[in-house]
Each structure stands twice: as C-alpha cells, then as structure tokens.
mmCIF file of C-alpha atoms in Angstrom:
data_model
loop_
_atom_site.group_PDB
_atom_site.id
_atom_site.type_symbol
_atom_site.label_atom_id
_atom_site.label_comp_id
_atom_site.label_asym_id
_atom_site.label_seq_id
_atom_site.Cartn_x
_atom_site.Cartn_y
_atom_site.Cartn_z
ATOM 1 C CA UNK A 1 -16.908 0.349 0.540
ATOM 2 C CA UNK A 2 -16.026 3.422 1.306
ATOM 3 C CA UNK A 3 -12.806 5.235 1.602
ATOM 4 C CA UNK A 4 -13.073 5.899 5.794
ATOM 5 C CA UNK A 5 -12.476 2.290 5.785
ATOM 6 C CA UNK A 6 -8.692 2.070 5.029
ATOM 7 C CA UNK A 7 -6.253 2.905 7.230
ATOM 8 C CA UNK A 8 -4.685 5.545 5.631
ATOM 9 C CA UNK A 9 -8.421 7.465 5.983
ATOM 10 C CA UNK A 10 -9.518 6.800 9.108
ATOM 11 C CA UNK A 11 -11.119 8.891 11.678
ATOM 12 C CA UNK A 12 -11.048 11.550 8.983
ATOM 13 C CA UNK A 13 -13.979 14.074 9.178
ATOM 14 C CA UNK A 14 -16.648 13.704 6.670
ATOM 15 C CA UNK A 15 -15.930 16.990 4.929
ATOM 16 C CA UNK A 16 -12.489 15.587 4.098
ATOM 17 C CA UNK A 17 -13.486 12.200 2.895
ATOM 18 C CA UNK A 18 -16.181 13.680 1.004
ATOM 19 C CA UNK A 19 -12.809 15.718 -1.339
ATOM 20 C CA UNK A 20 -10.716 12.224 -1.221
ATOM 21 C CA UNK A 21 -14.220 10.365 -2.479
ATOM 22 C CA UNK A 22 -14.211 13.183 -5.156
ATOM 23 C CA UNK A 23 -10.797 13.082 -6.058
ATOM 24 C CA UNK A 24 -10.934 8.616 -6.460
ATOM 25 C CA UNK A 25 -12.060 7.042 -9.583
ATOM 26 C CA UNK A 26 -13.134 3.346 -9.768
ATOM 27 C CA UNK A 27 -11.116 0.782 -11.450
ATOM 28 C CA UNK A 28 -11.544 -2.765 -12.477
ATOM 29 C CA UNK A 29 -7.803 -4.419 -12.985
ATOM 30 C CA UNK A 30 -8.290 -7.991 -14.799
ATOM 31 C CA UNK A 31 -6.102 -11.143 -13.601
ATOM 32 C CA UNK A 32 -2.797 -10.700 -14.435
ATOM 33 C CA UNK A 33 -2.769 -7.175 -14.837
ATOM 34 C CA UNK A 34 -0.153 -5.208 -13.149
ATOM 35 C CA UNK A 35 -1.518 -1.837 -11.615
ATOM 36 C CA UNK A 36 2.319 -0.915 -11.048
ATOM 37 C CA UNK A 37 5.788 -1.505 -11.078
ATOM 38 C CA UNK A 38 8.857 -1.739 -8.783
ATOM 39 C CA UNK A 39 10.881 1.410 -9.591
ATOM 40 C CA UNK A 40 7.924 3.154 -11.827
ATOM 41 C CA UNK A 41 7.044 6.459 -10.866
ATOM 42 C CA UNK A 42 4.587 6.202 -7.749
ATOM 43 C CA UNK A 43 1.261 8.444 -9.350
ATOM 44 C CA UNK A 44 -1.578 6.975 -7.895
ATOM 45 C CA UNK A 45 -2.173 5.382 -4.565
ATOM 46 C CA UNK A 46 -5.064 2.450 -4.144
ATOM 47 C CA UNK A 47 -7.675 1.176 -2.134
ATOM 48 C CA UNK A 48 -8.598 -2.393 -2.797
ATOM 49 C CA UNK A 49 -12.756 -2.558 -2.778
ATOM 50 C CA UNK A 50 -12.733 -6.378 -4.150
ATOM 51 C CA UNK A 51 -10.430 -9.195 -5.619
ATOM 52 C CA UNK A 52 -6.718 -9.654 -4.553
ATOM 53 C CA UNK A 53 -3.687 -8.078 -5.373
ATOM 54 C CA UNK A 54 -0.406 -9.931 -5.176
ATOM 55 C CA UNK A 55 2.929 -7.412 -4.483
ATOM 56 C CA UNK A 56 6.419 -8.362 -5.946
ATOM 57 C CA UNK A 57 10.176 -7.538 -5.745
ATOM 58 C CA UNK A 58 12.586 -8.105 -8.472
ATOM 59 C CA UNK A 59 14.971 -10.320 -8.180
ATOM 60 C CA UNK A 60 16.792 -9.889 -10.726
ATOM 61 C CA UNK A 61 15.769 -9.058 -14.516
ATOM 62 C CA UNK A 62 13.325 -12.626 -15.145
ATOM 63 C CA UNK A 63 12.485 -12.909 -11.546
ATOM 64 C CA UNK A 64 9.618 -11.359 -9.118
ATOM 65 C CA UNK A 65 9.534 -12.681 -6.076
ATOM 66 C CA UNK A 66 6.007 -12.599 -3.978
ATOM 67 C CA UNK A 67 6.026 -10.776 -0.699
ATOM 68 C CA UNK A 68 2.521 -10.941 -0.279
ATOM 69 C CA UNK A 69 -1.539 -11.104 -1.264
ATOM 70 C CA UNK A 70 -3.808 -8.545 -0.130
ATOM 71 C CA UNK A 71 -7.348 -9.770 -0.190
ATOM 72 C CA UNK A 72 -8.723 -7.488 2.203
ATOM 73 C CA UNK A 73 -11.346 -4.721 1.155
ATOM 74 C CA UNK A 74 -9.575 -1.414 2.486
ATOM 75 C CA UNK A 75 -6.237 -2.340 2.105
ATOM 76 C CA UNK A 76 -4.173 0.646 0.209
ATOM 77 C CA UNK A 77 -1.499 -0.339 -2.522
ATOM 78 C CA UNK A 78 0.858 2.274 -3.572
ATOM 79 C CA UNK A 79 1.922 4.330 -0.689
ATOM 80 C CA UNK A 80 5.132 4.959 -2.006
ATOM 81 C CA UNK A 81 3.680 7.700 -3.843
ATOM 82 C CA UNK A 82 2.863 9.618 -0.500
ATOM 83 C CA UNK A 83 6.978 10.017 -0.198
ATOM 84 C CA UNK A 84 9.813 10.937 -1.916
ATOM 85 C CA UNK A 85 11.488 9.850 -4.083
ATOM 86 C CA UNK A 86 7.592 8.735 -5.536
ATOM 87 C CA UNK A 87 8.842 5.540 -6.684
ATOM 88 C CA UNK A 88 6.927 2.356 -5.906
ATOM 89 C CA UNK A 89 9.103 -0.072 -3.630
ATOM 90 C CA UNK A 90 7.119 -3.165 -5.520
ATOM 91 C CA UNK A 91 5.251 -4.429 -8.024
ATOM 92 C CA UNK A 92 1.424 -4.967 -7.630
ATOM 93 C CA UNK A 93 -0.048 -7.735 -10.298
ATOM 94 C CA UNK A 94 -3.855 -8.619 -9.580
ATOM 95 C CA UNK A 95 -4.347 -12.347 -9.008
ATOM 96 C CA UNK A 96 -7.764 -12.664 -9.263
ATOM 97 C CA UNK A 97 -9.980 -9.330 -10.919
ATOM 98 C CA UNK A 98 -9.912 -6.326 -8.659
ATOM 99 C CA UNK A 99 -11.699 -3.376 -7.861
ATOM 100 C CA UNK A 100 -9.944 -0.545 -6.498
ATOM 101 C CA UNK A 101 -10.021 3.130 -5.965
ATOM 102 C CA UNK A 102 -7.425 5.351 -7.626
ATOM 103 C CA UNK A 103 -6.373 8.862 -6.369
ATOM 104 C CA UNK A 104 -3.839 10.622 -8.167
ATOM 105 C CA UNK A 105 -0.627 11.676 -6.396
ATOM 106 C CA UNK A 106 -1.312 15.346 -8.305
ATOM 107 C CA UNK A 107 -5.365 15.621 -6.785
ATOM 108 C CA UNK A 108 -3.867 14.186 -3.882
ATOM 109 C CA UNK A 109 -1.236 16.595 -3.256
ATOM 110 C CA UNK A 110 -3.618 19.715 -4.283
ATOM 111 C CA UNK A 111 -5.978 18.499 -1.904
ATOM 112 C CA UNK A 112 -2.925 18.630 0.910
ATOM 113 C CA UNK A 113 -1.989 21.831 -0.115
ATOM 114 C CA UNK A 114 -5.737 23.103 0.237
ATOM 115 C CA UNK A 115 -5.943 21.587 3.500
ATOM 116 C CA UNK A 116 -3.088 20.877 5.650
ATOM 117 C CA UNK A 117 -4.974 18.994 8.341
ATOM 118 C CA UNK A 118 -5.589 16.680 5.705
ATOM 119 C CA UNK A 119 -2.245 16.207 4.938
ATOM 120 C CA UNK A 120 -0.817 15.897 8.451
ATOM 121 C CA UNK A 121 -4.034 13.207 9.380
ATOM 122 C CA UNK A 122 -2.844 10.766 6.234
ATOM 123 C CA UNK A 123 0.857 11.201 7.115
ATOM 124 C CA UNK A 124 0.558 10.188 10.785
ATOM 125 C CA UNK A 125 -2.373 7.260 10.359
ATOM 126 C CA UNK A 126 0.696 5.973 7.214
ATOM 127 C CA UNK A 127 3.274 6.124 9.925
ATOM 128 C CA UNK A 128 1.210 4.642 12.281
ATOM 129 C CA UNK A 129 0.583 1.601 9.714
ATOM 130 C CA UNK A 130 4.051 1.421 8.439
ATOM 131 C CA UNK A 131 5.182 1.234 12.250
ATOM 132 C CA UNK A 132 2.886 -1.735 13.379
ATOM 133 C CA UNK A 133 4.495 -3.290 10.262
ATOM 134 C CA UNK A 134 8.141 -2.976 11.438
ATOM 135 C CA UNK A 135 6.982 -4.180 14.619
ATOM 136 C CA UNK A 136 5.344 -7.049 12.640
ATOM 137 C CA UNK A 137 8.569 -8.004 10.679
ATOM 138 C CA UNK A 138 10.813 -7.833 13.745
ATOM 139 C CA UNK A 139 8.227 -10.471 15.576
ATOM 140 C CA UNK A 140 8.973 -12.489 12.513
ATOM 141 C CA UNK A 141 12.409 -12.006 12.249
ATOM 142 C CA UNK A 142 12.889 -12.986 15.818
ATOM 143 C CA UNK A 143 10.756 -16.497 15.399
ATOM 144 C CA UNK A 144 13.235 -17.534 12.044
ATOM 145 C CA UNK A 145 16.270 -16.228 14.034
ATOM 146 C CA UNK A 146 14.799 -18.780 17.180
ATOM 147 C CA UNK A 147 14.262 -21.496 14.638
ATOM 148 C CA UNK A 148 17.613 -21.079 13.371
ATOM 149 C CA UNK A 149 19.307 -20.700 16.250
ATOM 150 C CA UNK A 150 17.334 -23.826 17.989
ATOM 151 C CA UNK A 151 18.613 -26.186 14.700
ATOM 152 C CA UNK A 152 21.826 -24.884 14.853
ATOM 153 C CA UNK A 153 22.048 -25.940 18.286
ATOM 154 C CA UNK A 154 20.239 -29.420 18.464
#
C-alpha cells in the first residue's frame, strides 16, 4: 500500500512521496498493543497498511472509553503530532495485529523545513480531513439531538 493512498498524502507529487516513503519504517503492532497514549508526546504519525486499530479516551484513571475502530488500509493515526502542543488527543490500542507505517515527527518536520510545499500540501489535505469530520459529528449530533427531542416530546 503505498503512502499516496492516505489522505494526509494525496495528490502529492512523486518526488515528495518518494522522501515521505524514505523517511517511514514498517511496523507490525501485536493485539493488544498500544502504539500510543492519550496525553504522551505525539512523535510519530501512522498509516494503517493492515489489521485494525481501536482509539480511546480516558475516562478517568481505570477507564478508556472507545471512540472508534479503524480498519481501513490508509487511514493515518497520530495526527496530533502534526500540531502543537504534539500531544496525542487519544489512545490507539491494536485490536487485531497491525501493520502500519511510522514517520517520525523529527524526519517529518526536516523534510517540511527542506520543502515547504510539502509542508503546506499535508497541512491543507489534514484540514481538509479534520473539516469533513466536524461536518460529520455535527450530522450526528443533530440526529441524537432529533431523537431526543422527538422522545421528549411524544
């Protein structure tokens, strides 16, 4: 799978993918494993080739609660690390063995700082992504608020 396939990537010229494909390493995570924790310093960002990845909040101090599963090949984990304060928002615990690609925030940034274009393609296609999701969670929001509202009401 490679890297041109995830959103954060895409429509990136090949001599550009070629330095991200460079800069990743692959990983195999085992079930159960956590690749990363809510509040841990955000240092690598993923791409998920195989297997699924479930993503967590805390609660409180003996209690994650599941936000999601990402099963898709493509998907990127860990985008915290692309903004400050570099601290991952979740927790990401494999629930079935993964394999992912792993760039380091530090190649990452180097490779920004080499190329700018780069930097300013990634930033817009995450803000693209992380807009579509706010629009997502607002469609959702409005459907329990309707729900609500409707039983409230009946």
């Amino acid at each position: 799978m490679p890297l041109s396939s995830t959103y954060l990537f895409k429509d990136l010229p090949s001599s550009q993918l070629r330095r991200l494909t460079d800069a990743a390493s692959e990983i195999e995570v085992l079930e159960g494993h956590y690749l990363f924790r809510e509040g841990n310093s955000a240092d690598y960002v993923y791409v998920l080739e195989s297997g699924a990845v479930e993503m967590l909040t805390n609660v409180n101090d003996d209690f994650e609660l599941p936000v999601s599963i990402i099963r898709s090949a493509g998907r990127c984990i860990g985008t915290s690390s692309l903004v400050p304060p570099y601290q991952y928002s979740l927790s990401a615990r494999c629930v079935e063995k993964a394999a992912l690609f792993k760039i380091k925030l530090e190649d990452l940034q180097h490779l920004i700082q080499e190329d700018k274009a780069l930097g300013h393609a990634i930033m817009t296609n995450l803000a693209q992504h992380l807009l579509e999701r706010l629009k997502e969670t607002r469609r959702e929001l409005k459907i329990h608020f309707n729900t609500l509202f409707r039983s409230m009401h009946s």
